[in-house]
Short mmCIF file of C-alpha atoms in Angstrom, two decimals:
data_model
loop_
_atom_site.label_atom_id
_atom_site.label_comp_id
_atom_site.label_asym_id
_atom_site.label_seq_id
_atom_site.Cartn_x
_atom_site.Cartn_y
_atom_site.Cartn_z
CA UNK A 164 1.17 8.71 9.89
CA UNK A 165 4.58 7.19 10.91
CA UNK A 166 3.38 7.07 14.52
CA UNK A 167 0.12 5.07 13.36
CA UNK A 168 3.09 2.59 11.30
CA UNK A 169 4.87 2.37 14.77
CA UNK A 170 1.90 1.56 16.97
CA UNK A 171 0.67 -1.26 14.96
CA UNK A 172 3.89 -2.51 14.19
CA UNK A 173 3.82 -5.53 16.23
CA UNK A 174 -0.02 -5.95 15.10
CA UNK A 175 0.89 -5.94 11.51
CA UNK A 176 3.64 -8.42 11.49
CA UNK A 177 1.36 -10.89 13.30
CA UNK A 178 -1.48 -10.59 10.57
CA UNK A 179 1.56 -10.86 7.96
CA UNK A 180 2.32 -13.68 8.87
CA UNK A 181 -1.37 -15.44 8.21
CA UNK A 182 -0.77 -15.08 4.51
CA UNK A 183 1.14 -18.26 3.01
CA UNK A 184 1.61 -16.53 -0.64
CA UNK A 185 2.97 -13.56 0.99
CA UNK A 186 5.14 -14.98 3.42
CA UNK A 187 6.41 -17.69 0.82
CA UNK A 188 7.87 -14.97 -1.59
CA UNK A 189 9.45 -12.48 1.03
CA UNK A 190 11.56 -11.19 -2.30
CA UNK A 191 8.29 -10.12 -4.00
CA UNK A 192 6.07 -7.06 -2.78
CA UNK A 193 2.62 -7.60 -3.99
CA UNK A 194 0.71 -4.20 -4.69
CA UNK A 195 -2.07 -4.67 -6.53
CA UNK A 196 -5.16 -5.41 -4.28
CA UNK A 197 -7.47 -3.17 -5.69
CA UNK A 198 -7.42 -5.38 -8.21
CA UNK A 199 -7.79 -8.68 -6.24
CA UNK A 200 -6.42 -9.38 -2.49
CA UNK A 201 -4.75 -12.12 -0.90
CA UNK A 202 -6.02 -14.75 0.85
CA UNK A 203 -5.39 -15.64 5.16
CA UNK A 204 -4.71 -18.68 6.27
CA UNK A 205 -8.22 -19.08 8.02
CA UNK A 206 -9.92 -18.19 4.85
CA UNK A 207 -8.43 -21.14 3.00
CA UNK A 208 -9.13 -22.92 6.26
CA UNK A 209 -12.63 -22.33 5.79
CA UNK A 210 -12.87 -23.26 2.39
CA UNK A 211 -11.15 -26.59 3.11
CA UNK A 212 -13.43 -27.58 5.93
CA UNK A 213 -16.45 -26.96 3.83
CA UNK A 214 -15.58 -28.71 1.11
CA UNK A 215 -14.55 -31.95 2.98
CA UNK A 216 -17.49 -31.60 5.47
CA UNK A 217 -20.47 -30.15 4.17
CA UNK A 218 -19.88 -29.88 0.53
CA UNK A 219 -23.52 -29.70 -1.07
CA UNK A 220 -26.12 -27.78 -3.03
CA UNK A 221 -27.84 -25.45 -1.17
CA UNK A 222 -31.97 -25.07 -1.08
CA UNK A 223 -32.48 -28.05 -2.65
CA UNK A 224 -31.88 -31.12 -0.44
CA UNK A 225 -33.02 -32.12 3.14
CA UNK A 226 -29.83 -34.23 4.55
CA UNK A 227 -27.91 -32.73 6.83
CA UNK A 228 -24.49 -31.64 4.15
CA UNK A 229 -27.26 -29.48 2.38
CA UNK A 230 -29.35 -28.50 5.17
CA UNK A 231 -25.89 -26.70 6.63
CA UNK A 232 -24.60 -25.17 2.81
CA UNK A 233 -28.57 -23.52 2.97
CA UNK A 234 -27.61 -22.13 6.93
CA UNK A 235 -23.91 -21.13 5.40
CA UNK A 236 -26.07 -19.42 2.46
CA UNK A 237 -28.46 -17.46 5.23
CA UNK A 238 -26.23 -16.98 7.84
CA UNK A 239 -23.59 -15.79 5.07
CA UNK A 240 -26.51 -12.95 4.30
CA UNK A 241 -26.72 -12.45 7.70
CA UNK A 242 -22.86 -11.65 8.97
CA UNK A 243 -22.95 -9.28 5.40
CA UNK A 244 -25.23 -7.26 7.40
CA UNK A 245 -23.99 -7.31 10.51
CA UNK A 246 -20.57 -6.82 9.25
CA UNK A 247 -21.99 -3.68 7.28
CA UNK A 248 -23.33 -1.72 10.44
CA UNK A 249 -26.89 -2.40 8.93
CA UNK A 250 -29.30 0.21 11.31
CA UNK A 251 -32.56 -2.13 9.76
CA UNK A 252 -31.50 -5.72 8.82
CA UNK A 253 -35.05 -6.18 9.17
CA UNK A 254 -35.92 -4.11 6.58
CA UNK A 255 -32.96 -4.84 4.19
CA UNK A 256 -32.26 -7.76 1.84
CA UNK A 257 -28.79 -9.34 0.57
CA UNK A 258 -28.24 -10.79 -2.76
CA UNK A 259 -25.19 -12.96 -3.19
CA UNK A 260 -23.44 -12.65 -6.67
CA UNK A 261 -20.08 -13.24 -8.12
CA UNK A 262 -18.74 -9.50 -7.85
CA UNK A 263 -19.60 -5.46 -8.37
CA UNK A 264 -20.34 -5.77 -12.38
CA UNK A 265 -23.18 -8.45 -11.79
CA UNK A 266 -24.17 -7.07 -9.10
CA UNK A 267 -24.08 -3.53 -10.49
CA UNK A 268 -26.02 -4.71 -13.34
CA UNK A 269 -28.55 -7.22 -11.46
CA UNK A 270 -29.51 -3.43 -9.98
CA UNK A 271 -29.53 -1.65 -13.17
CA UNK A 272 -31.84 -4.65 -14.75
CA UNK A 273 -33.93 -5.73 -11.83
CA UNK A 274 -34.91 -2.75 -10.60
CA UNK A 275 -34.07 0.60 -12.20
CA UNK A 276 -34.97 -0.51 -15.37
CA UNK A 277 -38.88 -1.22 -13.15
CA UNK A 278 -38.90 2.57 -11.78
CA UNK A 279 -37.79 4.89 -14.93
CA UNK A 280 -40.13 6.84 -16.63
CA UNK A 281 -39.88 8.38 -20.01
CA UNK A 282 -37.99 11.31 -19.78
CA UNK A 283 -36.26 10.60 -16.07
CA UNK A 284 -32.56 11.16 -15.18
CA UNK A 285 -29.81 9.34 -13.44
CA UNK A 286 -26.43 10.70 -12.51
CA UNK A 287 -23.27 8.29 -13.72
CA UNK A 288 -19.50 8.89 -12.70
CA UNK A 289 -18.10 8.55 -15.93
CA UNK A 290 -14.29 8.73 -14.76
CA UNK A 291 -15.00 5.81 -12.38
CA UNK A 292 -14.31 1.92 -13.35
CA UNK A 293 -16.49 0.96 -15.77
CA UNK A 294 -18.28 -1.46 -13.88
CA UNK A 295 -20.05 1.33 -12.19
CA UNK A 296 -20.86 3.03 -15.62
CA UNK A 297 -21.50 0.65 -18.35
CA UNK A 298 -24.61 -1.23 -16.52
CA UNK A 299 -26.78 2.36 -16.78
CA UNK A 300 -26.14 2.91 -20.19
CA UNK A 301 -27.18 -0.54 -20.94
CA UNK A 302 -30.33 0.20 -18.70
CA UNK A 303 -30.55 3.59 -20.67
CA UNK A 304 -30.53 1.12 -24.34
CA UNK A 305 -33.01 -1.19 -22.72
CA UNK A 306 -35.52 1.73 -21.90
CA UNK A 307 -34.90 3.27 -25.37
CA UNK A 308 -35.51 -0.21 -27.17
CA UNK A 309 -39.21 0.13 -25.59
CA UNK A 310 -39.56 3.64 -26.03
CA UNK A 311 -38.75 5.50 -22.88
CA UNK A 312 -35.94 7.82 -22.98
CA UNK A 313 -34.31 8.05 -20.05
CA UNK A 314 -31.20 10.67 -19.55
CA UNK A 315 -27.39 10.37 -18.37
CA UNK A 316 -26.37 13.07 -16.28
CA UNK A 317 -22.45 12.80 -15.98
CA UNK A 318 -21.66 13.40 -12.10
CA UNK A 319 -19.32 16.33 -11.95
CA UNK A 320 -15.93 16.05 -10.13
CA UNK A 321 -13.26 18.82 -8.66
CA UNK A 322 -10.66 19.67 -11.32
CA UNK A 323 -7.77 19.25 -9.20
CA UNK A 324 -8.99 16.36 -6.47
CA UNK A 325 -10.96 14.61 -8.85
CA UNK A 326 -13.21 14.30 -5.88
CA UNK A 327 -17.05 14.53 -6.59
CA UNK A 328 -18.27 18.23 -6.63
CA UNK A 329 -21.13 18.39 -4.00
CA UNK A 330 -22.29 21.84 -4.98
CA UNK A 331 -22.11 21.03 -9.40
CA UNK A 332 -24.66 18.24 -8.30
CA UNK A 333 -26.56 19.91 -6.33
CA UNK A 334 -27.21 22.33 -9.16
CA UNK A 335 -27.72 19.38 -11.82
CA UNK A 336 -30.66 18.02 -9.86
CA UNK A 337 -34.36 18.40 -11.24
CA UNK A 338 -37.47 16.97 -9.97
CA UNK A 339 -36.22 14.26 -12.54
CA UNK A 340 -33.78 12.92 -11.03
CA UNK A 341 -34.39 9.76 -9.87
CA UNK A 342 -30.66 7.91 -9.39
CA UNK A 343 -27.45 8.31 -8.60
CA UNK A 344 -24.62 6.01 -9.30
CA UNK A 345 -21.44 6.75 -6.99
CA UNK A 346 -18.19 5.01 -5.99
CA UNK A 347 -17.10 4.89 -2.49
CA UNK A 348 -12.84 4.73 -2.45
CA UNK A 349 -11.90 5.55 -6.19
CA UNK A 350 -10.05 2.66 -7.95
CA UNK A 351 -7.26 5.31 -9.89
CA UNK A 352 -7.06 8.29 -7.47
CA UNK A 353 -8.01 6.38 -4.12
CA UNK A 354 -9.82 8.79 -2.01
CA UNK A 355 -12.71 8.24 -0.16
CA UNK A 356 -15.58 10.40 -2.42
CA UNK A 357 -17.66 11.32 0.74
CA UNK A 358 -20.98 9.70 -0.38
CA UNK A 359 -22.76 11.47 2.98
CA UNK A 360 -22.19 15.18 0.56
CA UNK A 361 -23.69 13.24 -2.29
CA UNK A 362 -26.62 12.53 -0.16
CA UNK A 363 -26.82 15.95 1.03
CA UNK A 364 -26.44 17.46 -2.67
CA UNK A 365 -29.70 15.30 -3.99
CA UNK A 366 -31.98 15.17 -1.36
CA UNK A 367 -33.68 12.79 0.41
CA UNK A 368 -35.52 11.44 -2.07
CA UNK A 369 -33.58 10.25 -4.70
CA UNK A 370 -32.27 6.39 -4.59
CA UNK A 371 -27.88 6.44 -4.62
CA UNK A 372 -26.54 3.10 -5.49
CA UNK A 373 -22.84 2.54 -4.15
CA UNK A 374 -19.99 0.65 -5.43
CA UNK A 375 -17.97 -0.10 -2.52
CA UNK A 376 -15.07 -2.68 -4.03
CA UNK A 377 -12.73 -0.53 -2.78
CA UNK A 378 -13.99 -0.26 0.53
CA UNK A 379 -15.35 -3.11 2.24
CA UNK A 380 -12.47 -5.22 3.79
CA UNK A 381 -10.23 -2.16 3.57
CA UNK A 382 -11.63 0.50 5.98
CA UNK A 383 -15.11 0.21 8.19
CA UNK A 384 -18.25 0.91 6.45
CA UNK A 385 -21.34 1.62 8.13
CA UNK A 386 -24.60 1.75 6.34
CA UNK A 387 -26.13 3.96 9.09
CA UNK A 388 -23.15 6.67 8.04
CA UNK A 389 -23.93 5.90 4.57
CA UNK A 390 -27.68 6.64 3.62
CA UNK A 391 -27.81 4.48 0.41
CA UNK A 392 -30.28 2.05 -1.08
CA UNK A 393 -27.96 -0.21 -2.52
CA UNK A 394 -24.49 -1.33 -1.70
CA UNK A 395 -22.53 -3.84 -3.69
CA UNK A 396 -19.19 -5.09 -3.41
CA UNK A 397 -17.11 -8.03 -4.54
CA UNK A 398 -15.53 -10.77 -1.99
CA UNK A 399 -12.20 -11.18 -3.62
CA UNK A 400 -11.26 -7.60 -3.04
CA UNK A 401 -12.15 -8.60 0.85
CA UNK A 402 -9.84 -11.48 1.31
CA UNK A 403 -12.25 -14.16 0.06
CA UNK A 404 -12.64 -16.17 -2.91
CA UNK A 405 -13.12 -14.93 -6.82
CA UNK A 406 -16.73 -15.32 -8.00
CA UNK A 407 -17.95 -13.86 -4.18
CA UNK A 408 -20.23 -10.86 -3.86
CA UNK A 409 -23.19 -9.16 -2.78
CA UNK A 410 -25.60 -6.58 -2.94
CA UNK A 411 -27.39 -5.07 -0.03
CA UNK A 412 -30.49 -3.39 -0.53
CA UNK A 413 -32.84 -1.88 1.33
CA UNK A 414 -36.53 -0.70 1.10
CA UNK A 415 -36.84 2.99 1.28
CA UNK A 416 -36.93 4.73 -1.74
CA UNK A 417 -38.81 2.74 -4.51
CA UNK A 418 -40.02 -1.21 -4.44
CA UNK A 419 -38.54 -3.78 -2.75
CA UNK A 420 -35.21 -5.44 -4.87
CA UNK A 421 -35.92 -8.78 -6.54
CA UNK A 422 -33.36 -10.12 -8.65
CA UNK A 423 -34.52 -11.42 -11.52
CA UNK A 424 -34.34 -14.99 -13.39
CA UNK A 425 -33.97 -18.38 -12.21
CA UNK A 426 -31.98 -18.71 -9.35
CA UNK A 427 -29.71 -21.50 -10.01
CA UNK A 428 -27.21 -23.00 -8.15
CA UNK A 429 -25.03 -20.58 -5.58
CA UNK A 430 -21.31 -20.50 -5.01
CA UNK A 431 -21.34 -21.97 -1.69
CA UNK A 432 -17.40 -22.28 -1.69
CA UNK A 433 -17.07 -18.42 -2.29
CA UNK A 434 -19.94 -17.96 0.33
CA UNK A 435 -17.77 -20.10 3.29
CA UNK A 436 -14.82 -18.01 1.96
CA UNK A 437 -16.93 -14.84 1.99
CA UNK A 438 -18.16 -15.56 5.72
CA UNK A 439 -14.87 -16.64 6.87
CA UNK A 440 -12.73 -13.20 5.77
CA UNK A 441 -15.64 -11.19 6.94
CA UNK A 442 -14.95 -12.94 10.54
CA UNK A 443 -11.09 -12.63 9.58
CA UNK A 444 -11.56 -8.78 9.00
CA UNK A 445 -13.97 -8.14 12.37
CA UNK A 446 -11.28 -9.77 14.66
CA UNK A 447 -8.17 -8.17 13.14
CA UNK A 448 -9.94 -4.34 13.11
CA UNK A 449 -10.51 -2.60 10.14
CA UNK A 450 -10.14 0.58 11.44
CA UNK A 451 -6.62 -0.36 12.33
CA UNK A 452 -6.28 -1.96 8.48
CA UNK A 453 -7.67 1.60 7.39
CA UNK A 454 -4.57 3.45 9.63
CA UNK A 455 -1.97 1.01 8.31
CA UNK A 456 -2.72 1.47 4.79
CA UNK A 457 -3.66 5.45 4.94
CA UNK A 458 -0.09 5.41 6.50
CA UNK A 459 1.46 3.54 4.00
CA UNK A 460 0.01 5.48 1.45
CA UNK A 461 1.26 8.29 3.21
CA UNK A 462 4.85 7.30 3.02
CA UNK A 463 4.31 6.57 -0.68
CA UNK A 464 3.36 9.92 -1.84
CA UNK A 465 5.11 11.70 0.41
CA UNK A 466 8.20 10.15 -1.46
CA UNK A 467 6.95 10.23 -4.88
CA UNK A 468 5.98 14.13 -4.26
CA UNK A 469 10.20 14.81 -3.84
CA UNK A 470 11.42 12.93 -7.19
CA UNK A 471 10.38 15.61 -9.99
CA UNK A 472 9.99 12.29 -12.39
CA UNK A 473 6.81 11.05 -11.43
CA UNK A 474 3.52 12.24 -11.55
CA UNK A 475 1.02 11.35 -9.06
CA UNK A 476 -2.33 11.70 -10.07
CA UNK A 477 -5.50 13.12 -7.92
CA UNK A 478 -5.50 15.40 -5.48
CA UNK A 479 -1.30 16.99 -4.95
CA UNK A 480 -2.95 18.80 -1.82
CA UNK A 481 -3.04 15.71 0.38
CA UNK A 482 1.21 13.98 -0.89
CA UNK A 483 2.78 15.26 2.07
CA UNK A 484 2.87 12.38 5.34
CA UNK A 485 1.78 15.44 7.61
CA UNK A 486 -1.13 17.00 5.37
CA UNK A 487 -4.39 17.74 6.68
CA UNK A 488 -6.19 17.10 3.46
CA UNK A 489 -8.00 13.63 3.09
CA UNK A 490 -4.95 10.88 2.10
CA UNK A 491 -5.19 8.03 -0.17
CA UNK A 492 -6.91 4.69 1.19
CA UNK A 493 -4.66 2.32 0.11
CA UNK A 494 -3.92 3.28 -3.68
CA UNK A 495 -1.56 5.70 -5.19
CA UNK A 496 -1.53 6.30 -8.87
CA UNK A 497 1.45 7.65 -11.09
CA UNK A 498 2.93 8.53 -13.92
CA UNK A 499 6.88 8.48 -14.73
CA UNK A 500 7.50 11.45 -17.19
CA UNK A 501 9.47 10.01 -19.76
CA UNK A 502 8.85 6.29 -19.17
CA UNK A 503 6.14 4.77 -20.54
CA UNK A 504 3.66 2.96 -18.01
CA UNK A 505 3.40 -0.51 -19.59
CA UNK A 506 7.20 -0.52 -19.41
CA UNK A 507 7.86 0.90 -15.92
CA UNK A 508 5.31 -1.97 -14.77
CA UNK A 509 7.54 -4.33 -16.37
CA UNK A 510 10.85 -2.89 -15.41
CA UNK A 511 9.36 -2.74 -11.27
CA UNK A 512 8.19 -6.45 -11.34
CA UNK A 513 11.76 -7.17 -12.40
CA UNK A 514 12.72 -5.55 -9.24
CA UNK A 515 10.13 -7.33 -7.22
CA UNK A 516 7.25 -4.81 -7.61
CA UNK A 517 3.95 -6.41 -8.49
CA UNK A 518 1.82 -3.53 -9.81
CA UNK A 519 -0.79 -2.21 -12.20
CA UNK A 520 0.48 -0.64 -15.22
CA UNK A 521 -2.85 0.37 -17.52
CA UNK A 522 -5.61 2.13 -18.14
CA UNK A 523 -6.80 0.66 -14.77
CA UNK A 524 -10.88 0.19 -16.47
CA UNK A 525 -11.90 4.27 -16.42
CA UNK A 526 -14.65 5.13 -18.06
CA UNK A 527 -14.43 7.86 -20.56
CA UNK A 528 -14.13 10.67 -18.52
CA UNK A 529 -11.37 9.39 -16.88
CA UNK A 530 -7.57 9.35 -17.79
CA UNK A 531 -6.59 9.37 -21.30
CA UNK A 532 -3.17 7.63 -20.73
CA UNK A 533 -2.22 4.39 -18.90
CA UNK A 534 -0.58 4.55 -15.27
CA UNK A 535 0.74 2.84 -12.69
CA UNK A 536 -1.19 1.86 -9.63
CA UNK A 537 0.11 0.89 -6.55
CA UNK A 538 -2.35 -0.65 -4.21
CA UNK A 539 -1.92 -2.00 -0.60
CA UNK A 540 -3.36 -4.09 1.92
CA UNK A 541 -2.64 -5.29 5.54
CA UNK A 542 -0.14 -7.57 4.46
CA UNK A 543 1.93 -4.62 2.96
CA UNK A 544 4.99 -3.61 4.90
CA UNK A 545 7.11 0.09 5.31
CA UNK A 546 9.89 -1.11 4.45
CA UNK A 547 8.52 -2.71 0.82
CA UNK A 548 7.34 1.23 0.19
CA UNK A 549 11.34 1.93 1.27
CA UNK A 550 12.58 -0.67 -1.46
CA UNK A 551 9.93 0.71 -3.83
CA UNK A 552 10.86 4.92 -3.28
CA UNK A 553 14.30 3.61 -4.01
CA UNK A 554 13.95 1.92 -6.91
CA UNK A 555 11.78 4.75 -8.18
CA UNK A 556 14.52 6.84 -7.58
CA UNK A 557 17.04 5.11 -9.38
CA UNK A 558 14.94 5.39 -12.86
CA UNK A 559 14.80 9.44 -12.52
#
C-alpha cells in the first residue's frame, strides 16, 4: 500500500490541486465523503457554463437553450451508462433522481410493490444505512394495507467482518424469494460486500437491487461484473451537485421499470454537474482513486490497530498495511474506549479533523453506539492520516 501512495504521488497532488475548498483551507483535513464529496474545479465549471448558456427547462420547449438542457438530460442518461460498464445499454433504462433514498424508494414503489405476491419474500440488510432498508418495509406496509403479506428476510452477515454471509443466504432462499436488497461498499465498516457471492447464493432468478453510494465515483464499477437489475446511486457522493442521482435498471428479471407519477420538472443543474464529474472521474482513473484511498485507508488502520485506545470496527483481519484480507475502500470506523464519540468528533475538528461522529444512519441491526467515521477521497493526502494518527495518539 505505501508503494501504491508513492507511485501516484505526483498524480494525486495534481488532482489536489483542482479542488478550490480544499486547497483554500490547507489547515483543515476534510474526511467525511461518504457523507457528501467535494467538488473539482471543472465540475463547478460546468455548472457555470450551463447556467449562463443554456439555462432552460428541459422537454418542454423547442428553442435552442431547451432543445440542448433535453440533449444534457439524454446524453446525461447516456454517459451514466457508459460510465457504468453497461454490457446492454440497449436493453437498460436510467432514471434521474435527487439521490439513493428516492431512488431506493421510486424502486420499492414503482415496481416491487407491481411484482409481490401474497405470501413472497425479500431479503433486507438491516445493519446497512437506512436508506437501503426503510423503503421495503414501507413497500411491505403498502402490500399489507391491500391485503398481501409479503415477508422480510433479514440478510445475514459474518460475525466478525460484518461482511454478508454467502452460504446463511444461500440457505434462507425458498422458491419465495423474489428480492434482494444489498449494499455495495458499506457506509460504517467500508468493505466492498462482494455482490457477485450474493448473486451466486440466490440464483439466477431472483431480482438484487444495489445501493452503490459508496461506490460509484470512488472505485470502478462495472455492471457486466455486477449481475444486478437495479443500481442506484447519488451524484453528490461522486463529485457532483446535491439533489443528483440515478437509477439504472435493466429488463431481465420481471417488467420493464417505469417510475411512477408526473414527471415534473428535472434538475438540469445537478444533471450538467452529474455529467461533468462523471467525465472528471473517467479522465483522472478510478482505479487509481480506488489504490489511493485503499492505501490511505491502509495507513489509517494500520495505525489505529497499534494504540490499544481505539476500537476499529469491522473486520480486525484486514488493519495491518500488508494484510491479504480485503481493506477498507475509503472509510474507517472507530471507537475511542473511554471517550465518548460525539465528543472526540468535536475535540478532532478542533484540531483540524472534519469527521463523522454518530450513529452514521444504521438500521437496527447495526451498531448500538455512535462512532467515528473517517472517510476519504482523492483529494485526501498521507500526510493528513500522519497529523490525524498523531493526534489520536495524544488522547490515549
Amino acid at each position: 500500500m505505501a508503494a501504491a501512495l508513492e507511485e501516484l504521488r505526483d498524480w494525486q497532488a495534481a488532482l489536489r490541486a483542482q479542488f478550490p475548498i480544499i486547497t483554500a483551507h490547507p489547515e483543515l483535513a476534510y474526511f467525511d465523503s461518504a457523507a457528501t464529496t467535494q467538488k473539482p474545479q471543472a465540475v463547478l465549471d460546468a455548472v457555470h457554463t450551463y447556467l449562463t448558456t443554456s439555462n432552460a427547462n428541459a422537454g418542454r420547449g423547442t428553442y435552442t437553450w431547451a432543445n440542448r438542457t433535453t440533449a444534457l438530460m439524454s446524453g446525461t442518461r447516456e454517459r451514466i451508462k457508459e460510465f457504468l460498464a453497461d454490457p446492454d445499454p440497449d436493453r437498460s433504462g436510467v432514471h434521474l433522481v435527487s439521490g439513493t433514498t428516492e431512488g431506493l424508494r421510486s424502486v420499492a414503489r414503482d415496481w416491487l410493490t407491481g411484482v409481490l405476491a401474497d405470501q413472497d419474500e425479500i431479503v433486507v440488510p438491516f445493519a446497512d444505512h437506512r436508506a437501503n432498508i426503510a423503503p421495503w418495509e414501507e413497500a411491505r406496509d403498502l402490500l399489507a394495507r391491500q391485503g398481501i403479506r409479503v415477508h422480510l428476510r433479514p440478510m445475514p452477515y459474518q460475525p466478525g467482518s460484518r461482511d454478508y454471509d454467502p452460504a446463511a443466504l444461500a440457505r434462507l432462499v425458498t422458491p419465495r424469494t423474489r428480492f434482494v436488497a444489498a449494499t455495495h461498499v458499506h457506509h460504517v465498516y467500508g468493505g466492498d460486500m462482494n455482490v457477485h457471492r450474493v448473486r451466486r447464493a440466490v440464483g439466477p432468478d431472483v431480482a438484487i437491487c444495489l445501493d452503490a453510494a459508496q461506490s460509484v465515483g470512488h472505485l470502478p464499477v462495472s455492471l457486466a461484473a455486477l449481475d444486478v437489475d437495479f443500481l442506484v446511486f447519488s451524484g453528490h457522493k461522486a463529485l457532483a451537485l446535491p439533489g443528483s442521482g440515478a437509477v439504472w435498471s435493466r429488463n431481465a428479471r420481471g417488467p420493464r421499470f417505469v417510475p411512477g407519477g408526473w414527471d415534473g420538472s428535472p434538475d438540469t443543474t445537478g444533471a450538467a454537474s452529474l455529467r461533468a464529474a462523471l467525465d472528471w472521474l473517467d479522465a483522472a482513473g478510478t482505479d487509481r482513486i480506488d489504490r489511493w484511498i485503499r492505501a490511505l485507508s491502509a495507513r489509517l488502520t494500520d495505525g489505529l490497530r497499534r494504540l490499544p485506545a481505539y476500537d476499529v470496527l469491522g473486520c480486525r483481519r484486514s488493519l495491518a498495511a500488508d494484510s491479504g484480507v480485503q481493506g477498507r475502500q475509503g472509510i474507517v470506523t472507530f471507537r475511542h474506549r473511554a471517550i465518548g464519540s460525539g465528543d472526540l468528533g468535536f475535540i478532532l475538528f478542533s484540531h483540524g479533523f472534519m469527521v463523522r461522529s454518530d450513529g452514521l444512519c444504521q438500521g437496527s441491526a447495526g451498531e448500538r453506539e455512535h462512532a467515528v467515521r473517517v472517510s476519504l477521497h482523492v483529494y485526501n493526502t498521507p500526510e493528513e492520516i500522519d497529523r490525524l494518527l498523531a493526534t489520536l495518539t495524544a488522547l490515549q
